[in-house]
């Protein structure tokens, strides 16, 4: 199949950037979206041109590195699918595809389609952990956890931190990401100990990074490759409400 | 640029409400809930026009009779309106600046039109509130029929409303405005539960249709009044020109 691509090109963080047109020729429908870009890049390199820079790592939908806004949708048109797992069979011969980086003030573009997502790391540093004395591995079932709690925590823990929620949100809000991390920990007994400090500090850091505010559009859960539910945002709101009077000792 | 590397400060409770995104959401929804409650209460009061002139005018006298309380309630509602509008505008600009470079292509998958147009329907509601107050409360826009008295010497609210809505232009403004208010409420009523953390996947399935039905009831309840006047179902009493 042959496609027309419009790709965001930007030399570095300071460059203004523009959309550049490419022809992707002889693309197999069995290729992944990133493999299609690899083919385009090989062609560009053979012509001595600068290849399109984009993030990728595992290419099996679990690492959260890929970050492409494809035809106006974060990770492209397939639900619950990261861009690396999106296959070209979902497009038609002759299609025009717009490829843009995640757009958010908190995610500045590094080059072309690559954005700096270290804002997420700093939010995790602000409270996305439990403080425990390390030592010998504890007994696996030393702390009993109900099946329901374990499942809920795991649903939240499925977040791979790709940032599609921010990219999809009209307000570039990071609420689904932060909610997933907060809920992942607060649904487990180990995470309950620091629950109040965690939500207060993570929300504070989220705001500091310059993400927008949540207005309950629910675009985030539609874009999430791991189908994290907005019910976790409700849970985080609840946790935040509980922590209004919390004082750090 | 903000110093993103600084350690997060555990702010005091007012700061957690006023300066943090979730706090601002809570204030928006709390003030919105009060205003929504007023929209419902006001509708119930207004529907007394279908009972008749005596009921509506007696209700108006009752509202005036609570004296200081009326002003306390009005001040409270005004305060809530100010909070709601203030944070709406603040959040709108914050959210805009969170994405300085827009997408060339953007397709919405789940966000409803109602949710995406809250700021615009909100401006519509605000303008309507201003006009409505000038029309029926402060009696600025149509003073000619607003100082009538009924047979018992009470302020004739009943005739004032009918004479107002007999004007097609005024009725049209009200119909459109009420539609905007209702559309604003579709997202508002649903959003509130999410903000207060009272939502989960199962509840969401009931909540969505419930808020749409609620908004329709508000719409139909309010527009019934101008429509009934225009259709001649609610008529002027004898002796009023």
PDB file of N, CA and C in Angstrom, chain A residues 69 71-73 98 100-101 103-105 122 126 166-172 200-201 203-210 212-219 221-222 230-231 233-234 237-238 240-241 243-246 248, chain B residues 2-10 13 16-17 19-26 91 94-95 97-111 115-116 187 190-191 194-197 199-201 204 208:
ATOM      1  N   UNK A  69       0.764  11.058  17.862  1.00  0.00           N
ATOM      2  CA  UNK A  69      -0.619  11.452  17.657  1.00  0.00           C
ATOM      3  C   UNK A  69      -0.924  11.215  16.177  1.00  0.00           C
ATOM      4  N   UNK A  71      -3.443  10.973  13.057  1.00  0.00           N
ATOM      5  CA  UNK A  71      -4.729  11.474  12.555  1.00  0.00           C
ATOM      6  C   UNK A  71      -5.619  12.027  13.671  1.00  0.00           C
ATOM      7  N   UNK A  72      -5.001  12.786  14.561  1.00  0.00           N
ATOM      8  CA  UNK A  72      -5.770  13.476  15.597  1.00  0.00           C
ATOM      9  C   UNK A  72      -6.102  12.643  16.809  1.00  0.00           C
ATOM     10  N   UNK A  73      -5.610  11.411  16.884  1.00  0.00           N
ATOM     11  CA  UNK A  73      -5.891  10.561  18.040  1.00  0.00           C
ATOM     12  C   UNK A  73      -4.567  10.040  18.608  1.00  0.00           C
ATOM     13  N   UNK A  98      -1.738  12.069   9.301  1.00  0.00           N
ATOM     14  CA  UNK A  98      -1.066  13.160  10.019  1.00  0.00           C
ATOM     15  C   UNK A  98      -0.405  12.584  11.264  1.00  0.00           C
ATOM     16  N   UNK A 100       1.772  13.671  14.613  1.00  0.00           N
ATOM     17  CA  UNK A 100       2.250  14.793  15.430  1.00  0.00           C
ATOM     18  C   UNK A 100       2.730  14.289  16.782  1.00  0.00           C
ATOM     19  N   UNK A 101       3.606  15.050  17.433  1.00  0.00           N
ATOM     20  CA  UNK A 101       4.046  14.650  18.778  1.00  0.00           C
ATOM     21  C   UNK A 101       2.954  14.930  19.805  1.00  0.00           C
ATOM     22  N   UNK A 103       1.195  16.960  22.428  1.00  0.00           N
ATOM     23  CA  UNK A 103       1.235  18.412  22.592  1.00  0.00           C
ATOM     24  C   UNK A 103       0.847  18.795  24.008  1.00  0.00           C
ATOM     25  N   UNK A 104       1.803  19.298  24.761  1.00  0.00           N
ATOM     26  CA  UNK A 104       1.530  19.799  26.107  1.00  0.00           C
ATOM     27  C   UNK A 104       2.699  20.676  26.525  1.00  0.00           C
ATOM     28  N   UNK A 105       2.388  21.718  27.285  1.00  0.00           N
ATOM     29  CA  UNK A 105       3.455  22.584  27.772  1.00  0.00           C
ATOM     30  C   UNK A 105       4.434  21.780  28.634  1.00  0.00           C
ATOM     31  N   UNK A 122       9.076  13.219  37.700  1.00  0.00           N
ATOM     32  CA  UNK A 122       9.099  14.084  38.889  1.00  0.00           C
ATOM     33  C   UNK A 122       7.815  13.927  39.700  1.00  0.00           C
ATOM     34  N   UNK A 126       7.563  12.631  43.609  1.00  0.00           N
ATOM     35  CA  UNK A 126       6.853  13.400  44.631  1.00  0.00           C
ATOM     36  C   UNK A 126       6.009  12.509  45.550  1.00  0.00           C
ATOM     37  N   UNK A 166      -2.497  12.686  28.561  1.00  0.00           N
ATOM     38  CA  UNK A 166      -2.203  14.112  28.463  1.00  0.00           C
ATOM     39  C   UNK A 166      -2.395  14.585  27.024  1.00  0.00           C
ATOM     40  N   UNK A 167      -1.893  13.773  26.093  1.00  0.00           N
ATOM     41  CA  UNK A 167      -1.964  14.142  24.677  1.00  0.00           C
ATOM     42  C   UNK A 167      -3.404  14.249  24.193  1.00  0.00           C
ATOM     43  N   UNK A 168      -4.268  13.358  24.698  1.00  0.00           N
ATOM     44  CA  UNK A 168      -5.649  13.327  24.225  1.00  0.00           C
ATOM     45  C   UNK A 168      -6.505  14.400  24.880  1.00  0.00           C
ATOM     46  N   UNK A 169      -6.183  14.741  26.123  1.00  0.00           N
ATOM     47  CA  UNK A 169      -7.011  15.691  26.885  1.00  0.00           C
ATOM     48  C   UNK A 169      -7.015  17.060  26.228  1.00  0.00           C
ATOM     49  N   UNK A 170      -8.186  17.643  26.138  1.00  0.00           N
ATOM     50  CA  UNK A 170      -8.326  18.987  25.582  1.00  0.00           C
ATOM     51  C   UNK A 170      -7.519  19.992  26.398  1.00  0.00           C
ATOM     52  N   UNK A 171      -7.354  19.694  27.695  1.00  0.00           N
ATOM     53  CA  UNK A 171      -6.652  20.604  28.600  1.00  0.00           C
ATOM     54  C   UNK A 171      -5.219  20.163  28.889  1.00  0.00           C
ATOM     55  N   UNK A 172      -4.742  19.116  28.201  1.00  0.00           N
ATOM     56  CA  UNK A 172      -3.422  18.556  28.492  1.00  0.00           C
ATOM     57  C   UNK A 172      -3.264  18.283  29.985  1.00  0.00           C
ATOM     58  N   UNK A 200      -1.507  14.494  48.094  1.00  0.00           N
ATOM     59  CA  UNK A 200      -1.283  15.944  48.200  1.00  0.00           C
ATOM     60  C   UNK A 200      -0.030  16.340  47.412  1.00  0.00           C
ATOM     61  N   UNK A 201       1.048  15.596  47.603  1.00  0.00           N
ATOM     62  CA  UNK A 201       2.312  15.964  46.962  1.00  0.00           C
ATOM     63  C   UNK A 201       2.325  15.670  45.458  1.00  0.00           C
ATOM     64  N   UNK A 203      -0.292  15.656  43.443  1.00  0.00           N
ATOM     65  CA  UNK A 203      -1.142  16.651  42.781  1.00  0.00           C
ATOM     66  C   UNK A 203      -0.414  17.997  42.725  1.00  0.00           C
ATOM     67  N   UNK A 204       0.294  18.330  43.806  1.00  0.00           N
ATOM     68  CA  UNK A 204       1.048  19.587  43.822  1.00  0.00           C
ATOM     69  C   UNK A 204       2.097  19.585  42.717  1.00  0.00           C
ATOM     70  N   UNK A 205       2.797  18.468  42.574  1.00  0.00           N
ATOM     71  CA  UNK A 205       3.836  18.387  41.540  1.00  0.00           C
ATOM     72  C   UNK A 205       3.219  18.422  40.141  1.00  0.00           C
ATOM     73  N   UNK A 206       2.091  17.737  39.984  1.00  0.00           N
ATOM     74  CA  UNK A 206       1.376  17.729  38.700  1.00  0.00           C
ATOM     75  C   UNK A 206       1.043  19.163  38.265  1.00  0.00           C
ATOM     76  N   UNK A 207       0.538  19.943  39.222  1.00  0.00           N
ATOM     77  CA  UNK A 207       0.192  21.340  38.912  1.00  0.00           C
ATOM     78  C   UNK A 207       1.447  22.151  38.580  1.00  0.00           C
ATOM     79  N   UNK A 208       2.511  21.909  39.338  1.00  0.00           N
ATOM     80  CA  UNK A 208       3.758  22.652  39.114  1.00  0.00           C
ATOM     81  C   UNK A 208       4.320  22.423  37.721  1.00  0.00           C
ATOM     82  N   UNK A 209       4.136  21.227  37.219  1.00  0.00           N
ATOM     83  CA  UNK A 209       4.696  20.890  35.911  1.00  0.00           C
ATOM     84  C   UNK A 209       3.974  21.613  34.777  1.00  0.00           C
ATOM     85  N   UNK A 210       2.828  22.193  35.071  1.00  0.00           N
ATOM     86  CA  UNK A 210       2.123  22.967  34.050  1.00  0.00           C
ATOM     87  C   UNK A 210       1.121  22.171  33.237  1.00  0.00           C
ATOM     88  N   UNK A 212      -2.684  20.842  32.468  1.00  0.00           N
ATOM     89  CA  UNK A 212      -3.975  21.511  32.605  1.00  0.00           C
ATOM     90  C   UNK A 212      -4.812  20.870  33.700  1.00  0.00           C
ATOM     91  N   UNK A 213      -6.021  21.385  33.860  1.00  0.00           N
ATOM     92  CA  UNK A 213      -6.935  20.850  34.874  1.00  0.00           C
ATOM     93  C   UNK A 213      -7.932  19.900  34.227  1.00  0.00           C
ATOM     94  N   UNK A 214      -8.375  18.934  35.016  1.00  0.00           N
ATOM     95  CA  UNK A 214      -9.338  17.958  34.513  1.00  0.00           C
ATOM     96  C   UNK A 214     -10.726  18.589  34.455  1.00  0.00           C
ATOM     97  N   UNK A 215     -11.406  18.442  33.315  1.00  0.00           N
ATOM     98  CA  UNK A 215     -12.791  18.908  33.245  1.00  0.00           C
ATOM     99  C   UNK A 215     -13.709  17.763  32.843  1.00  0.00           C
ATOM    100  N   UNK A 216     -13.271  16.546  33.149  1.00  0.00           N
ATOM    101  CA  UNK A 216     -14.082  15.341  32.973  1.00  0.00           C
ATOM    102  C   UNK A 216     -14.577  15.132  31.535  1.00  0.00           C
ATOM    103  N   UNK A 217     -13.649  15.304  30.578  1.00  0.00           N
ATOM    104  CA  UNK A 217     -13.986  15.017  29.181  1.00  0.00           C
ATOM    105  C   UNK A 217     -13.982  13.517  28.908  1.00  0.00           C
ATOM    106  N   UNK A 218     -13.142  12.810  29.630  1.00  0.00           N
ATOM    107  CA  UNK A 218     -12.962  11.350  29.484  1.00  0.00           C
ATOM    108  C   UNK A 218     -12.258  10.959  28.184  1.00  0.00           C
ATOM    109  N   UNK A 219     -11.607  11.936  27.515  1.00  0.00           N
ATOM    110  CA  UNK A 219     -10.809  11.589  26.344  1.00  0.00           C
ATOM    111  C   UNK A 219      -9.623  10.721  26.732  1.00  0.00           C
ATOM    112  N   UNK A 221      -9.343   8.235  28.951  1.00  0.00           N
ATOM    113  CA  UNK A 221      -9.568   6.783  29.011  1.00  0.00           C
ATOM    114  C   UNK A 221      -9.813   6.212  27.615  1.00  0.00           C
ATOM    115  N   UNK A 222     -10.320   7.046  26.703  1.00  0.00           N
ATOM    116  CA  UNK A 222     -10.524   6.581  25.330  1.00  0.00           C
ATOM    117  C   UNK A 222      -9.180   6.373  24.633  1.00  0.00           C
ATOM    118  N   UNK A 230     -11.545   6.132  34.047  1.00  0.00           N
ATOM    119  CA  UNK A 230     -11.652   7.415  34.769  1.00  0.00           C
ATOM    120  C   UNK A 230     -12.203   7.219  36.183  1.00  0.00           C
ATOM    121  N   UNK A 231     -12.628   5.997  36.509  1.00  0.00           N
ATOM    122  CA  UNK A 231     -13.067   5.769  37.890  1.00  0.00           C
ATOM    123  C   UNK A 231     -11.889   5.977  38.845  1.00  0.00           C
ATOM    124  N   UNK A 233      -9.742   8.383  38.484  1.00  0.00           N
ATOM    125  CA  UNK A 233      -9.710   9.837  38.735  1.00  0.00           C
ATOM    126  C   UNK A 233     -10.698  10.159  39.845  1.00  0.00           C
ATOM    127  N   UNK A 234     -11.866   9.509  39.800  1.00  0.00           N
ATOM    128  CA  UNK A 234     -12.845   9.709  40.876  1.00  0.00           C
ATOM    129  C   UNK A 234     -12.243   9.286  42.211  1.00  0.00           C
ATOM    130  N   UNK A 237      -9.807  11.920  43.329  1.00  0.00           N
ATOM    131  CA  UNK A 237     -10.539  13.083  43.845  1.00  0.00           C
ATOM    132  C   UNK A 237     -11.001  12.823  45.277  1.00  0.00           C
ATOM    133  N   UNK A 238     -11.477  11.613  45.505  1.00  0.00           N
ATOM    134  CA  UNK A 238     -11.937  11.207  46.837  1.00  0.00           C
ATOM    135  C   UNK A 238     -10.771  11.236  47.830  1.00  0.00           C
ATOM    136  N   UNK A 240      -8.095  12.957  47.555  1.00  0.00           N
ATOM    137  CA  UNK A 240      -7.665  14.349  47.742  1.00  0.00           C
ATOM    138  C   UNK A 240      -8.571  15.050  48.750  1.00  0.00           C
ATOM    139  N   UNK A 241      -9.861  14.792  48.605  1.00  0.00           N
ATOM    140  CA  UNK A 241     -10.853  15.381  49.513  1.00  0.00           C
ATOM    141  C   UNK A 241     -10.567  14.958  50.949  1.00  0.00           C
ATOM    142  N   UNK A 243      -7.765  14.262  52.132  1.00  0.00           N
ATOM    143  CA  UNK A 243      -6.454  14.743  52.574  1.00  0.00           C
ATOM    144  C   UNK A 243      -6.399  16.259  52.700  1.00  0.00           C
ATOM    145  N   UNK A 244      -7.553  16.921  52.570  1.00  0.00           N
ATOM    146  CA  UNK A 244      -7.547  18.390  52.599  1.00  0.00           C
ATOM    147  C   UNK A 244      -6.919  18.929  53.873  1.00  0.00           C
ATOM    148  N   UNK A 245      -7.166  18.251  54.979  1.00  0.00           N
ATOM    149  CA  UNK A 245      -6.677  18.752  56.268  1.00  0.00           C
ATOM    150  C   UNK A 245      -5.379  18.078  56.702  1.00  0.00           C
ATOM    151  N   UNK A 246      -4.784  17.302  55.809  1.00  0.00           N
ATOM    152  CA  UNK A 246      -3.569  16.570  56.168  1.00  0.00           C
ATOM    153  C   UNK A 246      -2.419  17.538  56.461  1.00  0.00           C
ATOM    154  N   UNK A 248       1.794  17.615  57.195  1.00  0.00           N
ATOM    155  CA  UNK A 248       3.039  16.857  57.207  1.00  0.00           C
ATOM    156  C   UNK A 248       3.697  16.993  58.571  1.00  0.00           C
TER     157      UNK A 248
ATOM    158  N   UNK B   2       8.334  27.721  35.807  1.00  0.00           N
ATOM    159  CA  UNK B   2       8.272  27.356  37.209  1.00  0.00           C
ATOM    160  C   UNK B   2       9.467  26.469  37.539  1.00  0.00           C
ATOM    161  N   UNK B   3       9.897  26.501  38.783  1.00  0.00           N
ATOM    162  CA  UNK B   3      10.973  25.624  39.212  1.00  0.00           C
ATOM    163  C   UNK B   3      10.381  24.253  39.497  1.00  0.00           C
ATOM    164  N   UNK B   4      10.483  23.369  38.522  1.00  0.00           N
ATOM    165  CA  UNK B   4       9.830  22.062  38.658  1.00  0.00           C
ATOM    166  C   UNK B   4      10.621  21.124  39.566  1.00  0.00           C
ATOM    167  N   UNK B   5      11.870  21.492  39.875  1.00  0.00           N
ATOM    168  CA  UNK B   5      12.684  20.583  40.676  1.00  0.00           C
ATOM    169  C   UNK B   5      12.524  20.803  42.175  1.00  0.00           C
ATOM    170  N   UNK B   6      11.886  21.927  42.525  1.00  0.00           N
ATOM    171  CA  UNK B   6      11.711  22.216  43.949  1.00  0.00           C
ATOM    172  C   UNK B   6      10.835  21.133  44.579  1.00  0.00           C
ATOM    173  N   UNK B   7      11.135  20.796  45.826  1.00  0.00           N
ATOM    174  CA  UNK B   7      10.339  19.781  46.525  1.00  0.00           C
ATOM    175  C   UNK B   7       8.912  20.283  46.673  1.00  0.00           C
ATOM    176  N   UNK B   8       7.906  19.416  46.509  1.00  0.00           N
ATOM    177  CA  UNK B   8       6.524  19.865  46.645  1.00  0.00           C
ATOM    178  C   UNK B   8       6.260  20.363  48.063  1.00  0.00           C
ATOM    179  N   UNK B   9       5.521  21.413  48.157  1.00  0.00           N
ATOM    180  CA  UNK B   9       5.194  21.930  49.485  1.00  0.00           C
ATOM    181  C   UNK B   9       3.828  21.396  49.869  1.00  0.00           C
ATOM    182  N   UNK B  10       3.707  20.948  51.071  1.00  0.00           N
ATOM    183  CA  UNK B  10       2.403  20.518  51.531  1.00  0.00           C
ATOM    184  C   UNK B  10       1.674  21.760  52.026  1.00  0.00           C
ATOM    185  N   UNK B  13      -4.809  23.963  54.030  1.00  0.00           N
ATOM    186  CA  UNK B  13      -6.087  23.571  53.443  1.00  0.00           C
ATOM    187  C   UNK B  13      -6.666  24.600  52.459  1.00  0.00           C
ATOM    188  N   UNK B  16      -4.855  24.325  49.300  1.00  0.00           N
ATOM    189  CA  UNK B  16      -5.162  23.094  48.588  1.00  0.00           C
ATOM    190  C   UNK B  16      -6.482  23.205  47.822  1.00  0.00           C
ATOM    191  N   UNK B  17      -7.352  24.081  48.291  1.00  0.00           N
ATOM    192  CA  UNK B  17      -8.614  24.287  47.578  1.00  0.00           C
ATOM    193  C   UNK B  17      -8.464  25.326  46.476  1.00  0.00           C
ATOM    194  N   UNK B  19      -5.548  26.758  45.078  1.00  0.00           N
ATOM    195  CA  UNK B  19      -4.438  26.758  44.124  1.00  0.00           C
ATOM    196  C   UNK B  19      -4.205  25.443  43.413  1.00  0.00           C
ATOM    197  N   UNK B  20      -4.777  24.351  43.915  1.00  0.00           N
ATOM    198  CA  UNK B  20      -4.505  23.054  43.295  1.00  0.00           C
ATOM    199  C   UNK B  20      -5.639  22.683  42.349  1.00  0.00           C
ATOM    200  N   UNK B  21      -5.271  21.965  41.295  1.00  0.00           N
ATOM    201  CA  UNK B  21      -6.281  21.696  40.263  1.00  0.00           C
ATOM    202  C   UNK B  21      -7.505  20.975  40.833  1.00  0.00           C
ATOM    203  N   UNK B  22      -7.288  19.967  41.685  1.00  0.00           N
ATOM    204  CA  UNK B  22      -8.450  19.240  42.200  1.00  0.00           C
ATOM    205  C   UNK B  22      -9.251  20.132  43.141  1.00  0.00           C
ATOM    206  N   UNK B  23      -8.569  20.983  43.901  1.00  0.00           N
ATOM    207  CA  UNK B  23      -9.260  21.917  44.794  1.00  0.00           C
ATOM    208  C   UNK B  23     -10.165  22.859  44.013  1.00  0.00           C
ATOM    209  N   UNK B  24      -9.646  23.369  42.903  1.00  0.00           N
ATOM    210  CA  UNK B  24     -10.439  24.284  42.072  1.00  0.00           C
ATOM    211  C   UNK B  24     -11.649  23.568  41.484  1.00  0.00           C
ATOM    212  N   UNK B  25     -11.447  22.303  41.125  1.00  0.00           N
ATOM    213  CA  UNK B  25     -12.564  21.492  40.635  1.00  0.00           C
ATOM    214  C   UNK B  25     -13.644  21.354  41.701  1.00  0.00           C
ATOM    215  N   UNK B  26     -13.193  21.109  42.926  1.00  0.00           N
ATOM    216  CA  UNK B  26     -14.148  20.942  44.025  1.00  0.00           C
ATOM    217  C   UNK B  26     -14.964  22.222  44.227  1.00  0.00           C
ATOM    218  N   UNK B  91      -9.727  28.679  35.087  1.00  0.00           N
ATOM    219  CA  UNK B  91      -9.409  27.336  34.586  1.00  0.00           C
ATOM    220  C   UNK B  91      -9.318  27.333  33.062  1.00  0.00           C
ATOM    221  N   UNK B  94      -5.957  28.724  32.186  1.00  0.00           N
ATOM    222  CA  UNK B  94      -4.909  27.773  32.584  1.00  0.00           C
ATOM    223  C   UNK B  94      -4.851  26.605  31.602  1.00  0.00           C
ATOM    224  N   UNK B  95      -6.036  26.108  31.261  1.00  0.00           N
ATOM    225  CA  UNK B  95      -6.089  24.941  30.383  1.00  0.00           C
ATOM    226  C   UNK B  95      -5.621  25.272  28.973  1.00  0.00           C
ATOM    227  N   UNK B  97      -3.344  27.485  28.276  1.00  0.00           N
ATOM    228  CA  UNK B  97      -1.893  27.653  28.287  1.00  0.00           C
ATOM    229  C   UNK B  97      -1.177  26.315  28.507  1.00  0.00           C
ATOM    230  N   UNK B  98      -1.903  25.290  28.951  1.00  0.00           N
ATOM    231  CA  UNK B  98      -1.273  23.976  29.120  1.00  0.00           C
ATOM    232  C   UNK B  98      -0.969  23.324  27.769  1.00  0.00           C
ATOM    233  N   UNK B  99      -1.554  23.848  26.706  1.00  0.00           N
ATOM    234  CA  UNK B  99      -1.224  23.339  25.365  1.00  0.00           C
ATOM    235  C   UNK B  99      -0.971  24.520  24.447  1.00  0.00           C
ATOM    236  N   UNK B 100       0.252  25.096  24.516  1.00  0.00           N
ATOM    237  CA  UNK B 100       0.510  26.312  23.717  1.00  0.00           C
ATOM    238  C   UNK B 100       0.488  26.051  22.218  1.00  0.00           C
ATOM    239  N   UNK B 101       0.936  24.873  21.786  1.00  0.00           N
ATOM    240  CA  UNK B 101       0.892  24.562  20.348  1.00  0.00           C
ATOM    241  C   UNK B 101      -0.233  23.559  20.111  1.00  0.00           C
ATOM    242  N   UNK B 102      -1.157  23.939  19.259  1.00  0.00           N
ATOM    243  CA  UNK B 102      -2.332  23.094  19.029  1.00  0.00           C
ATOM    244  C   UNK B 102      -2.013  21.986  18.016  1.00  0.00           C
ATOM    245  N   UNK B 103      -2.841  20.963  18.017  1.00  0.00           N
ATOM    246  CA  UNK B 103      -2.710  19.909  17.006  1.00  0.00           C
ATOM    247  C   UNK B 103      -3.232  20.427  15.670  1.00  0.00           C
ATOM    248  N   UNK B 104      -2.603  19.941  14.582  1.00  0.00           N
ATOM    249  CA  UNK B 104      -3.140  20.266  13.258  1.00  0.00           C
ATOM    250  C   UNK B 104      -4.414  19.447  13.043  1.00  0.00           C
ATOM    251  N   UNK B 105      -4.377  18.210  13.549  1.00  0.00           N
ATOM    252  CA  UNK B 105      -5.531  17.319  13.460  1.00  0.00           C
ATOM    253  C   UNK B 105      -5.905  16.908  14.873  1.00  0.00           C
ATOM    254  N   UNK B 106      -7.176  17.020  15.210  1.00  0.00           N
ATOM    255  CA  UNK B 106      -7.606  16.567  16.531  1.00  0.00           C
ATOM    256  C   UNK B 106      -8.992  15.948  16.385  1.00  0.00           C
ATOM    257  N   UNK B 107      -9.122  14.706  16.784  1.00  0.00           N
ATOM    258  CA  UNK B 107     -10.400  14.013  16.707  1.00  0.00           C
ATOM    259  C   UNK B 107     -10.804  13.609  18.125  1.00  0.00           C
ATOM    260  N   UNK B 108     -12.021  13.971  18.527  1.00  0.00           N
ATOM    261  CA  UNK B 108     -12.483  13.576  19.856  1.00  0.00           C
ATOM    262  C   UNK B 108     -13.196  12.233  19.776  1.00  0.00           C
ATOM    263  N   UNK B 109     -12.885  11.383  20.728  1.00  0.00           N
ATOM    264  CA  UNK B 109     -13.471  10.041  20.728  1.00  0.00           C
ATOM    265  C   UNK B 109     -14.588   9.902  21.743  1.00  0.00           C
ATOM    266  N   UNK B 110     -14.399  10.502  22.920  1.00  0.00           N
ATOM    267  CA  UNK B 110     -15.383  10.275  23.973  1.00  0.00           C
ATOM    268  C   UNK B 110     -15.947  11.580  24.552  1.00  0.00           C
ATOM    269  N   UNK B 111     -15.165  12.665  24.457  1.00  0.00           N
ATOM    270  CA  UNK B 111     -15.611  13.930  25.041  1.00  0.00           C
ATOM    271  C   UNK B 111     -16.876  14.414  24.328  1.00  0.00           C
ATOM    272  N   UNK B 115     -19.599  18.758  27.045  1.00  0.00           N
ATOM    273  CA  UNK B 115     -18.448  18.955  27.919  1.00  0.00           C
ATOM    274  C   UNK B 115     -17.447  19.927  27.304  1.00  0.00           C
ATOM    275  N   UNK B 116     -17.322  19.894  25.987  1.00  0.00           N
ATOM    276  CA  UNK B 116     -16.308  20.725  25.338  1.00  0.00           C
ATOM    277  C   UNK B 116     -16.749  22.173  25.169  1.00  0.00           C
ATOM    278  N   UNK B 187     -23.578  18.249  31.146  1.00  0.00           N
ATOM    279  CA  UNK B 187     -22.237  17.902  31.596  1.00  0.00           C
ATOM    280  C   UNK B 187     -22.053  18.222  33.083  1.00  0.00           C
ATOM    281  N   UNK B 190     -23.383  15.549  35.581  1.00  0.00           N
ATOM    282  CA  UNK B 190     -22.606  14.313  35.549  1.00  0.00           C
ATOM    283  C   UNK B 190     -21.212  14.534  36.139  1.00  0.00           C
ATOM    284  N   UNK B 191     -20.623  15.648  35.741  1.00  0.00           N
ATOM    285  CA  UNK B 191     -19.262  15.971  36.113  1.00  0.00           C
ATOM    286  C   UNK B 191     -19.094  16.067  37.628  1.00  0.00           C
ATOM    287  N   UNK B 194     -18.297  12.882  39.431  1.00  0.00           N
ATOM    288  CA  UNK B 194     -16.911  12.474  39.196  1.00  0.00           C
ATOM    289  C   UNK B 194     -15.970  13.286  40.082  1.00  0.00           C
ATOM    290  N   UNK B 195     -16.200  14.587  40.145  1.00  0.00           N
ATOM    291  CA  UNK B 195     -15.319  15.456  40.917  1.00  0.00           C
ATOM    292  C   UNK B 195     -15.370  15.117  42.402  1.00  0.00           C
ATOM    293  N   UNK B 196     -16.553  14.736  42.882  1.00  0.00           N
ATOM    294  CA  UNK B 196     -16.664  14.396  44.300  1.00  0.00           C
ATOM    295  C   UNK B 196     -16.306  12.949  44.574  1.00  0.00           C
ATOM    296  N   UNK B 197     -15.811  12.270  43.553  1.00  0.00           N
ATOM    297  CA  UNK B 197     -15.336  10.906  43.751  1.00  0.00           C
ATOM    298  C   UNK B 197     -16.453   9.914  43.971  1.00  0.00           C
ATOM    299  N   UNK B 199     -18.132   8.329  41.720  1.00  0.00           N
ATOM    300  CA  UNK B 199     -18.396   7.674  40.446  1.00  0.00           C
ATOM    301  C   UNK B 199     -17.589   6.395  40.326  1.00  0.00           C
ATOM    302  N   UNK B 200     -18.163   5.400  39.727  1.00  0.00           N
ATOM    303  CA  UNK B 200     -17.376   4.264  39.276  1.00  0.00           C
ATOM    304  C   UNK B 200     -17.998   3.731  37.989  1.00  0.00           C
ATOM    305  N   UNK B 201     -17.445   2.691  37.448  1.00  0.00           N
ATOM    306  CA  UNK B 201     -17.846   2.243  36.115  1.00  0.00           C
ATOM    307  C   UNK B 201     -19.329   1.890  36.037  1.00  0.00           C
ATOM    308  N   UNK B 204     -21.610   5.037  36.422  1.00  0.00           N
ATOM    309  CA  UNK B 204     -21.499   5.864  35.219  1.00  0.00           C
ATOM    310  C   UNK B 204     -22.586   5.504  34.193  1.00  0.00           C
ATOM    311  N   UNK B 208     -25.077   8.722  33.177  1.00  0.00           N
ATOM    312  CA  UNK B 208     -25.145   9.402  31.875  1.00  0.00           C
ATOM    313  C   UNK B 208     -26.586   9.640  31.422  1.00  0.00           C
TER     314      UNK B 208
END
